[in-house]
Short mmCIF file of C-alpha atoms in Angstrom, two decimals:
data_model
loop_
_atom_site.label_atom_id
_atom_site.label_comp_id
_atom_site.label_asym_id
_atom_site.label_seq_id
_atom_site.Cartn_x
_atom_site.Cartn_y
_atom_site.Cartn_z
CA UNK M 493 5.83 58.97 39.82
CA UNK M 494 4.42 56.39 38.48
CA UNK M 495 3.73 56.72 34.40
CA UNK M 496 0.44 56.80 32.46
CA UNK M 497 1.44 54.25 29.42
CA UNK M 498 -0.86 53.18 26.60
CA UNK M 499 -0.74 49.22 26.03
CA UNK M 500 -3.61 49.05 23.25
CA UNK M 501 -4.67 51.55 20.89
CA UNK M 502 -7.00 50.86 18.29
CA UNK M 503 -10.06 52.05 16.64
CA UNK M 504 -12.68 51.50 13.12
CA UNK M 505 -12.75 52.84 9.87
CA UNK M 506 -14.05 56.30 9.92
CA UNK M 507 -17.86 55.81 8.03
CA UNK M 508 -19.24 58.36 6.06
CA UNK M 509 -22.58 59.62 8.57
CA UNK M 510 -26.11 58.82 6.69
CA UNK M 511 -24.95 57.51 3.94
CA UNK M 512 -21.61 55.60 4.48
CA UNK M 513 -21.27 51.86 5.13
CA UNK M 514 -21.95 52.24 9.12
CA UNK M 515 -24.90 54.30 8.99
CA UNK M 516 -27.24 51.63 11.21
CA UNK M 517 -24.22 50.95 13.08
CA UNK M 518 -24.95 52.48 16.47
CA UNK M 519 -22.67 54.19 18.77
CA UNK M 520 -23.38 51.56 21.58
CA UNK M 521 -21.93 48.65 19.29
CA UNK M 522 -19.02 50.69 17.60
CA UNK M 523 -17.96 51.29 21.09
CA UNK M 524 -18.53 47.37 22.44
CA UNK M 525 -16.06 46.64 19.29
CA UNK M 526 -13.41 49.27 20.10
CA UNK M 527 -13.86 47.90 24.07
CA UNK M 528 -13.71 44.39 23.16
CA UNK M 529 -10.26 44.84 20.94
CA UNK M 530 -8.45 47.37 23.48
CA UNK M 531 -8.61 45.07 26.01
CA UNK M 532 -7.58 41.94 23.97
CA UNK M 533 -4.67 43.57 22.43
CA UNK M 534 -3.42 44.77 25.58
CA UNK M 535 -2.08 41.39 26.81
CA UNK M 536 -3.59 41.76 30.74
CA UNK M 537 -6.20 39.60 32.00
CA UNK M 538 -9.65 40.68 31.72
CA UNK M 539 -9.69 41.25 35.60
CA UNK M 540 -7.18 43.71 35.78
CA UNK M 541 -9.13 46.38 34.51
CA UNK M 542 -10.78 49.17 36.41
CA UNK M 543 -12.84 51.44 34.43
CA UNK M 544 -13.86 52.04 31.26
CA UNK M 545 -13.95 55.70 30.10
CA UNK M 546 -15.32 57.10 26.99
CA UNK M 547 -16.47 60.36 25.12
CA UNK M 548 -20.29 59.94 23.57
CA UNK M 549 -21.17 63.68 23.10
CA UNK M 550 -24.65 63.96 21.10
CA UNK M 551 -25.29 60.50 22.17
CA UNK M 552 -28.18 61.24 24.40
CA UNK M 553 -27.16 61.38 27.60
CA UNK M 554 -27.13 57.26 28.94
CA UNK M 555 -23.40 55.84 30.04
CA UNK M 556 -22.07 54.28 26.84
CA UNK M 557 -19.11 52.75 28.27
CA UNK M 558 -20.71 50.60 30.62
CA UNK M 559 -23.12 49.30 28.05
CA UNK M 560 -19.52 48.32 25.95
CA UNK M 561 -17.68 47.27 29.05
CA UNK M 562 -21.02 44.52 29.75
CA UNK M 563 -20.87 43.46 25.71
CA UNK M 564 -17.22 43.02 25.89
CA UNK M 565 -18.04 40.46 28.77
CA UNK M 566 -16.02 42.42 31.27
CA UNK M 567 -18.91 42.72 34.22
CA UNK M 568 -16.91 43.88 36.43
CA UNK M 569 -15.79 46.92 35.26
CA UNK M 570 -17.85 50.24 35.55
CA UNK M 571 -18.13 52.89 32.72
CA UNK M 572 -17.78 56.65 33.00
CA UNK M 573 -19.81 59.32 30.32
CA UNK M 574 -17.73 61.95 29.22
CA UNK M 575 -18.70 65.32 27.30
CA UNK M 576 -16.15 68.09 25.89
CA UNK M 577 -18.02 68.30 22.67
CA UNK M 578 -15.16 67.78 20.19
CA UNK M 579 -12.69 66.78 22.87
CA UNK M 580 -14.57 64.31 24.83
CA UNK M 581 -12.48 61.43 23.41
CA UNK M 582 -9.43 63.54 24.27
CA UNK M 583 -10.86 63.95 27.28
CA UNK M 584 -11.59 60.62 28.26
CA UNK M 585 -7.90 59.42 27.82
CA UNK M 586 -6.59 62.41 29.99
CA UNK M 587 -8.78 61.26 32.87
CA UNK M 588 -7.99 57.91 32.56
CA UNK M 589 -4.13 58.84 32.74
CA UNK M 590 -5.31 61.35 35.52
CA UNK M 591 -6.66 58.00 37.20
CA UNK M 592 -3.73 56.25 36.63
CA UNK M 593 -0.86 58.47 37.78
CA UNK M 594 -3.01 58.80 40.70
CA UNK M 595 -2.74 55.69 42.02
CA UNK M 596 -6.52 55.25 41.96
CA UNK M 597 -6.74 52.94 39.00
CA UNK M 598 -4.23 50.45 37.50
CA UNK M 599 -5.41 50.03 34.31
CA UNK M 600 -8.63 52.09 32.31
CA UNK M 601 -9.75 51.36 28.79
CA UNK M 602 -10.72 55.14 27.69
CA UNK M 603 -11.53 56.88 23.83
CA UNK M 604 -14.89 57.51 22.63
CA UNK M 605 -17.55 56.54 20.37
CA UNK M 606 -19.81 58.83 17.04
CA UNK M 607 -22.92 57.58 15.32
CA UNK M 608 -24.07 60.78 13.88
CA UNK M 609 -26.13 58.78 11.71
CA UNK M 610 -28.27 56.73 14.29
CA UNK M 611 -28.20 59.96 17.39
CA UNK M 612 -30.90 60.20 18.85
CA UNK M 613 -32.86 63.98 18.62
CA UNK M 614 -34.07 65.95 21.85
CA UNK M 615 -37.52 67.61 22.38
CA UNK M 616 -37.94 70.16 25.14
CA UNK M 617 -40.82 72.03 26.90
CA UNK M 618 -40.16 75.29 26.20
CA UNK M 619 -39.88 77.74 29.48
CA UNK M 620 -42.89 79.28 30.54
CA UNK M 621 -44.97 77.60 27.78
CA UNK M 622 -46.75 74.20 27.40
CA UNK M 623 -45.72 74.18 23.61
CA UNK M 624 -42.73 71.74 22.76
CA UNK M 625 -39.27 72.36 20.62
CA UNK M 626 -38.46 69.75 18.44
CA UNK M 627 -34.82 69.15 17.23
CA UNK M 628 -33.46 71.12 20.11
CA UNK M 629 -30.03 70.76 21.06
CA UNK M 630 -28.20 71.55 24.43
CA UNK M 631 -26.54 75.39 23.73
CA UNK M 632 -22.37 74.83 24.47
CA UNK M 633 -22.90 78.45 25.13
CA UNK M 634 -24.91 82.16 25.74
CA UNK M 635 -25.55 83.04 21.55
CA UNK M 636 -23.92 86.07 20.05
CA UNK M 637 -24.62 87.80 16.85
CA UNK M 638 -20.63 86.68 16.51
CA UNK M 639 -20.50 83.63 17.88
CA UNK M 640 -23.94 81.36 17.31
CA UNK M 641 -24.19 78.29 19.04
CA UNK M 642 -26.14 76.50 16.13
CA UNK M 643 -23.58 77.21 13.65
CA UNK M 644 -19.98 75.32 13.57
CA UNK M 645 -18.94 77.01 10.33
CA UNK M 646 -19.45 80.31 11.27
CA UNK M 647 -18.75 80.03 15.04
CA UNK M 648 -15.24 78.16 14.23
CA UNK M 649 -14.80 78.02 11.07
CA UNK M 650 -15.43 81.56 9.53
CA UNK M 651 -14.66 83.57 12.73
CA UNK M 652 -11.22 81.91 12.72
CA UNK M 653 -10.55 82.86 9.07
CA UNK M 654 -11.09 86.24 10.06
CA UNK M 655 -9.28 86.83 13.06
CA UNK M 656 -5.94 84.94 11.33
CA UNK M 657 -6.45 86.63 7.92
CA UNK M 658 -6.68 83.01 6.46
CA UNK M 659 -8.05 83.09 2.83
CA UNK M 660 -10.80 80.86 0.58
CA UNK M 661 -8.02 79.91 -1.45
CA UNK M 662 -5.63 78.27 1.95
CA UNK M 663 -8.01 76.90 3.05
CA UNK M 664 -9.09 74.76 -0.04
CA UNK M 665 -5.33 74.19 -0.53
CA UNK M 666 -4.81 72.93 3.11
CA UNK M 667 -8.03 70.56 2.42
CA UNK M 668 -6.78 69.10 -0.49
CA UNK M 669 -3.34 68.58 1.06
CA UNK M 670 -5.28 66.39 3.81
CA UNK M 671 -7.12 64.22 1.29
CA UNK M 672 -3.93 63.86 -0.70
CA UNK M 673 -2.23 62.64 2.46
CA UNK M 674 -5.30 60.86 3.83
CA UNK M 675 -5.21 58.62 0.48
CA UNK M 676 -1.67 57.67 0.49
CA UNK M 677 -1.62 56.61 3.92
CA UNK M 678 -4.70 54.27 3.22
CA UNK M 679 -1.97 53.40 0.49
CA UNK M 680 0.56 52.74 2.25
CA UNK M 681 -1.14 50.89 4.75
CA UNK M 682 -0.80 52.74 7.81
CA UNK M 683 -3.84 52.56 9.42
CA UNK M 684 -3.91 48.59 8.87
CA UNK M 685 -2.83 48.04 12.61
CA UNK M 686 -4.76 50.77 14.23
CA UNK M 687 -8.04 49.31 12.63
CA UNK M 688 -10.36 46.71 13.86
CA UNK M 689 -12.83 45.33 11.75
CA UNK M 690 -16.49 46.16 12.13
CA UNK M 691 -19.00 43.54 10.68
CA UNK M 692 -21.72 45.16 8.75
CA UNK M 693 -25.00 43.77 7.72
CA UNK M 694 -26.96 46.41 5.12
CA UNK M 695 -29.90 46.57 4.93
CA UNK M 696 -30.33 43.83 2.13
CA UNK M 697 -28.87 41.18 4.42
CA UNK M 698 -25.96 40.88 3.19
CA UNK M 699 -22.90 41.14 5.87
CA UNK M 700 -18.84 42.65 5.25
CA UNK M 701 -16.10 43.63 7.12
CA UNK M 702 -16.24 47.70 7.37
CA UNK M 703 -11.46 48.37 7.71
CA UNK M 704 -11.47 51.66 5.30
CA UNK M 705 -11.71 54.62 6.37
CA UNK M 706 -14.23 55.58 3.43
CA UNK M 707 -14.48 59.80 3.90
CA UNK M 708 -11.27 60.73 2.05
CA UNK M 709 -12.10 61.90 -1.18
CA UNK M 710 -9.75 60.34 -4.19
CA UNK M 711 -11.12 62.12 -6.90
CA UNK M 712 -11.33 65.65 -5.26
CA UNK M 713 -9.39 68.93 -6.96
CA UNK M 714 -8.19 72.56 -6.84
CA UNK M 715 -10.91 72.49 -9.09
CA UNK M 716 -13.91 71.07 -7.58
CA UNK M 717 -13.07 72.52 -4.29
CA UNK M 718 -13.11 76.51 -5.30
CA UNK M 719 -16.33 75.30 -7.33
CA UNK M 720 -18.10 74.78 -4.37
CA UNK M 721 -20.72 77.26 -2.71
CA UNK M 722 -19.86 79.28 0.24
CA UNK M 723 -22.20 77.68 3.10
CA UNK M 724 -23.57 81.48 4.10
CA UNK M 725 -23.47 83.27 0.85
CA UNK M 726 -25.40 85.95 2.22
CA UNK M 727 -22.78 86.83 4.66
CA UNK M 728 -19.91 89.29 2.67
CA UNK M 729 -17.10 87.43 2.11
CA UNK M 730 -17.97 83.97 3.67
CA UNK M 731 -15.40 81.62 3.19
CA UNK M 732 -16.19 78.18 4.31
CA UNK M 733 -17.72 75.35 2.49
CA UNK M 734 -18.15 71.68 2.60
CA UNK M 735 -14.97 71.24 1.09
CA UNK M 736 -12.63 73.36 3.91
CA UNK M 737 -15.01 71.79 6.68
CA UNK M 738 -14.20 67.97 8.72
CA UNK M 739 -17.12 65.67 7.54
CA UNK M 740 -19.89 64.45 9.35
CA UNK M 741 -19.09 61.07 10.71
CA UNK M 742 -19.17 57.62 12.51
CA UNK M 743 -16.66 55.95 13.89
CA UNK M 744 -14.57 54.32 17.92
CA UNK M 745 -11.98 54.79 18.99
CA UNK M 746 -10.39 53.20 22.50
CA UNK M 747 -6.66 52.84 24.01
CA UNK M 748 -5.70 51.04 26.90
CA UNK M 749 -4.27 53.32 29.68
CA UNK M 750 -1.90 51.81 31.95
CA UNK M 751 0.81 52.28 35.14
CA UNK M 752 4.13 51.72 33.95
CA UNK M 753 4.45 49.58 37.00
CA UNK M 754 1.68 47.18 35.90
CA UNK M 755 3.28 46.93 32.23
CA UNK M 756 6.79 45.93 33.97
CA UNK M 757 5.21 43.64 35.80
CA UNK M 758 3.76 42.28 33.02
CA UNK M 759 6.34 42.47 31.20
CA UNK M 760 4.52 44.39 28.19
CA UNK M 761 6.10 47.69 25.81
CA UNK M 762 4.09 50.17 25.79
CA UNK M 763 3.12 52.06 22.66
CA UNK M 764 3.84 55.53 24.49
CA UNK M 765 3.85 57.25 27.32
CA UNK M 766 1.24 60.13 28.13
CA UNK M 767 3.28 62.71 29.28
CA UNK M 768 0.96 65.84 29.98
CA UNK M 769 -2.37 67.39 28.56
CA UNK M 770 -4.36 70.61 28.77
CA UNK M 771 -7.43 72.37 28.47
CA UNK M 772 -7.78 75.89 27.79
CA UNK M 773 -11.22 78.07 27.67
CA UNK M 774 -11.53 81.05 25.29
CA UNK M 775 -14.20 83.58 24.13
CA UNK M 776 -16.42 81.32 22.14
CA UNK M 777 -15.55 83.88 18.84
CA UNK M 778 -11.95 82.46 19.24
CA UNK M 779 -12.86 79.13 19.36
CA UNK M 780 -11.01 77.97 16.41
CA UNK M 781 -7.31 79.65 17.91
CA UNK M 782 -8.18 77.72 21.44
CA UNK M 783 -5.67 74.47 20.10
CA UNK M 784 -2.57 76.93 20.31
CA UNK M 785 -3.27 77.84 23.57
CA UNK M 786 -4.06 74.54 25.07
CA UNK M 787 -0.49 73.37 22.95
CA UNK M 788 1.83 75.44 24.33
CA UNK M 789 -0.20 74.88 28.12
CA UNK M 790 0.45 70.93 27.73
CA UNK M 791 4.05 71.60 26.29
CA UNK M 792 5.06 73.95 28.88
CA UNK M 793 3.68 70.85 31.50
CA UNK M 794 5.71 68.62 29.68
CA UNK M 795 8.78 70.45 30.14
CA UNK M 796 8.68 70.28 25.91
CA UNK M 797 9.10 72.90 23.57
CA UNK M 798 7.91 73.03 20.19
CA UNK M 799 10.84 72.07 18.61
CA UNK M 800 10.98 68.89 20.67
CA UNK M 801 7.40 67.65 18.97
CA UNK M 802 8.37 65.28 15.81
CA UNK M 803 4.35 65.17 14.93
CA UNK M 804 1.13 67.08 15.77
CA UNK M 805 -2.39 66.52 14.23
CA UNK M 806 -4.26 69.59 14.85
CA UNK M 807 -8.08 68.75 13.91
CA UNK M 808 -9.49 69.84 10.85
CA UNK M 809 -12.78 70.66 12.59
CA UNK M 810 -12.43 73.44 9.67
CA UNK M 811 -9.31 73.65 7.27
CA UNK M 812 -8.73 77.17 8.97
CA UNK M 813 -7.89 76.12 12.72
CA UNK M 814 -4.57 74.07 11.91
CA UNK M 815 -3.40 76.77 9.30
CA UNK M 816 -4.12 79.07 12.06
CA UNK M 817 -2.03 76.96 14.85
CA UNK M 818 1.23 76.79 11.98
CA UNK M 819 1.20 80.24 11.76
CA UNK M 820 0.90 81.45 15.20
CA UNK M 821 3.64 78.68 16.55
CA UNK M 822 5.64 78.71 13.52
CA UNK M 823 5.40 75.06 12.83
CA UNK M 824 7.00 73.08 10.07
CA UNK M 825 3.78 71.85 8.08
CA UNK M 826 5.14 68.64 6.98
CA UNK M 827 5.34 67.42 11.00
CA UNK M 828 1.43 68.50 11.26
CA UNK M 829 -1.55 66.44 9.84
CA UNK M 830 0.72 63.98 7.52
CA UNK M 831 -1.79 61.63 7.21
CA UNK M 832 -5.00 63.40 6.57
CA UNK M 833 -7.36 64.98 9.56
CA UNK M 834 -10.93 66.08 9.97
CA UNK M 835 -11.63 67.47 6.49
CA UNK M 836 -10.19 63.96 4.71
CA UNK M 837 -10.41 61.29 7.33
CA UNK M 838 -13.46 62.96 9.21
CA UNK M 839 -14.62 64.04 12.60
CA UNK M 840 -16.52 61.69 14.66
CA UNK M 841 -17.18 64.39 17.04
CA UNK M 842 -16.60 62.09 20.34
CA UNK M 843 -14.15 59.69 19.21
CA UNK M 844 -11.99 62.03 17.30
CA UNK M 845 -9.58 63.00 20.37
CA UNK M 846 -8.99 59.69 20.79
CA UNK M 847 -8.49 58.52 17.32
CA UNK M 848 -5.84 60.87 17.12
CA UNK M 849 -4.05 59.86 20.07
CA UNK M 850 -4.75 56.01 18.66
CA UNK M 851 -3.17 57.04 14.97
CA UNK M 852 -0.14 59.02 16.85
CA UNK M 853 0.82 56.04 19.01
CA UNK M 854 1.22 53.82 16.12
CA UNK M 855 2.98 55.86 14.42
CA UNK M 856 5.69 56.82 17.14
CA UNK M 857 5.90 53.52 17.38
CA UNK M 858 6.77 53.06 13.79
CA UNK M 859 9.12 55.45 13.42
CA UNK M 860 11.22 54.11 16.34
CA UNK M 861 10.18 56.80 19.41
CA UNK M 862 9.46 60.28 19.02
CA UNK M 863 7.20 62.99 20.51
CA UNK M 864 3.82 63.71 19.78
CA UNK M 865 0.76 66.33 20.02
CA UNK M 866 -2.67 66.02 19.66
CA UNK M 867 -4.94 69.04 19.45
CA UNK M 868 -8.57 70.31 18.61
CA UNK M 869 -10.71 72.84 19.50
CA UNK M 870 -14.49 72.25 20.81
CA UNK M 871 -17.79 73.79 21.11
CA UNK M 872 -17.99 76.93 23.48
CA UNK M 873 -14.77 78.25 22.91
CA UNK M 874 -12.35 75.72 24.49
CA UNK M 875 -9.30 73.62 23.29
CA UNK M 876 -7.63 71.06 24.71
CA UNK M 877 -3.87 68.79 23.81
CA UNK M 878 -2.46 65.97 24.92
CA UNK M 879 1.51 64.81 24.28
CA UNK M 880 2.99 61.45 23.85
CA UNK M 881 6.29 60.20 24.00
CA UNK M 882 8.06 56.82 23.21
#
């Protein structure tokens, strides 16, 4: 069969929503500069590529990637909207690969794309009334005293503390393990070749190049996280604050999927090789424990174990669901999150599946080969993982 192989991976800094350096950056444009770079680091012409794919959940419903794929002057090529909440980017990249090993496209430029601060708000006509709802939002799912739909940090984050025993004081621990790690690989450099360059004009006129992920938190502590406020006090023995939650955040992310026939006859390396993915659904209470399912599902496609992954990242939607994913596959902490996730980094709810898979690629490719697993959970009570391998 012919292999799914990325060429390209790259992505921006991850901004800081509202407030952060790409806050009147919109999603369209963060996703016409990820678009633009995929396909010029690639090294195929312009005209070889099909499709362009990417996740723009909470961006209002239009077809993002088409709008990038017409900016990035490639007029030819159609886009596709995708929406798995947290996964979409994820998503988008398993399609594309889908695509691809399918013989129905050669090459697809796939990730997604987050502007929390510039998404747009929905109103709706309430049902059998003529009075309108402002700020609504579309429900991932039927609400449960247990499991709101409104409510991230109780529906994943507190209800997965609960059910895995996971205390206040691990999960503050596990969050300031991520910033740690998130700092010293800004460091160290290893984002440098992921990252394109966003140019940024605030709104004094004044224009700079946006390459630093700016979330991660340098001056953050044992300290300052246990002195932060439970986010439901009223709710006995809430556990989750600001501190062991991902931040809210903008940021693109695309990679360049391709047939390994295509990059032979090219002549091209890929980065990696997609070798399987999965999506799991779950009772929406369990939402948070949905990424060990959806592992050991893309694994077991793979014909992998876990002892044959060298690196995971598990999203930090909340500091709770990777701590609960070590403990229920017995994994070696040092291979998961070694560079920060979504409580340091961030979540750019769209673009974070593919971030991932960008920041694993380059580093498989650093470290000479290796096997790698990306995971998260997402609204409704699913989770889905995707494994590389160069």
């Amino acid at each position: 069969m012919n292999e799914a192989v990325l060429l390209s991976a790259c992505r921006t800094a991850i901004g800081t929503a509202r407030r952060g350096t790409l806050r009147d950056t919109s999603a369209f444009d963060l996703a016409t500069v990820v678009v633009r770079d995929a396909a010029r680091r690639c090294g195929l012409p312009p005209e070889e590529i099909d499709d362009v794919v990417l996740g723009e959940s909470l961006a209002g419903g239009g077809d993002i990637a088409r709008y990038a794929a017409l900016q990035a002057g490639l007029t030819h090529v159609p886009g596709l909207a995708h929406n798995r909440h947290c996964a979409s980017g994820l998503a988008s990249v398993a399609t594309a690969a889908a695509s691809v090993r399918a013989g129905m496209d050669r090459v697809v430029i796939a990730g997604g794309t987050q502007s929390s601060s510039t998404a747009p708000v929905a109103r709706r006509r309430v049902p059998g009334s003529d009075d309108w709802q402002d700020l609504w939002m579309p429900p991932s799912h039927a609400p449960t005293p247990d499991a709101p739909n409104d409510d991230m940090a109780h529906l994943v984050g507190w209800n997965t503390a609960r059910l895995a025993g996971i205390s206040r004081e691990e999960m503050d621990a596990w969050s300031l393990r991520s910033h740690r790690r998130a700092v010293r690989a800004i460091d160290e450099g290893r984002f440098a070749d992921e990252i394109v360059p966003v140019q940024v004009t605030d709104r004094a006129g004044a224009t700079s190049l946006f390459d630093v992920d700016e979330h991660p938190r340098r001056d953050t502590s044992s300290e300052r996280l246990a002195a932060l406020k439970p986010l439901h006090p009223e709710i006995e023995g809430f556990s989750i604050t600001a501190g062991n939650s991902s931040g809210v955040n903008d940021g693109a992310a695309a990679v360049v999927v391709a047939g390994s026939d295509v990059a032979a006859l090219h002549g091209l390396t890929p980065l990696a090789t997609i070798r399987s993915w999965a999506s799991v659904g779950v009772d929406p209470v369990r939402t948070g424990l949905a990424p060990i399912h959806a592992i050991r599902k893309a694994l077991d496609r793979a014909g992998l174990g876990l002892g044959d992954v060298d690196l995971f990242e598990v999203n930090e939607a909340f500091a709770a669901v990777p701590i609960a994913a070590v403990r229920e596959l017995a994994l070696d902490e040092e291979r998961v999150n070694p560079f920060g996730s979504g409580c340091s980094l961030g979540h750019p709810v769209a673009t974070t599946g593919a971030r991932m898979i960008v920041t694993l690629a380059h580093e498989l490719r650093r470290r000479g080969g290796g096997t790698a697993v990306a995971a998260m959970c997402a609204g409704g009570g699913m989770g889905s993982a995707l494994v590389l391998t160069a």
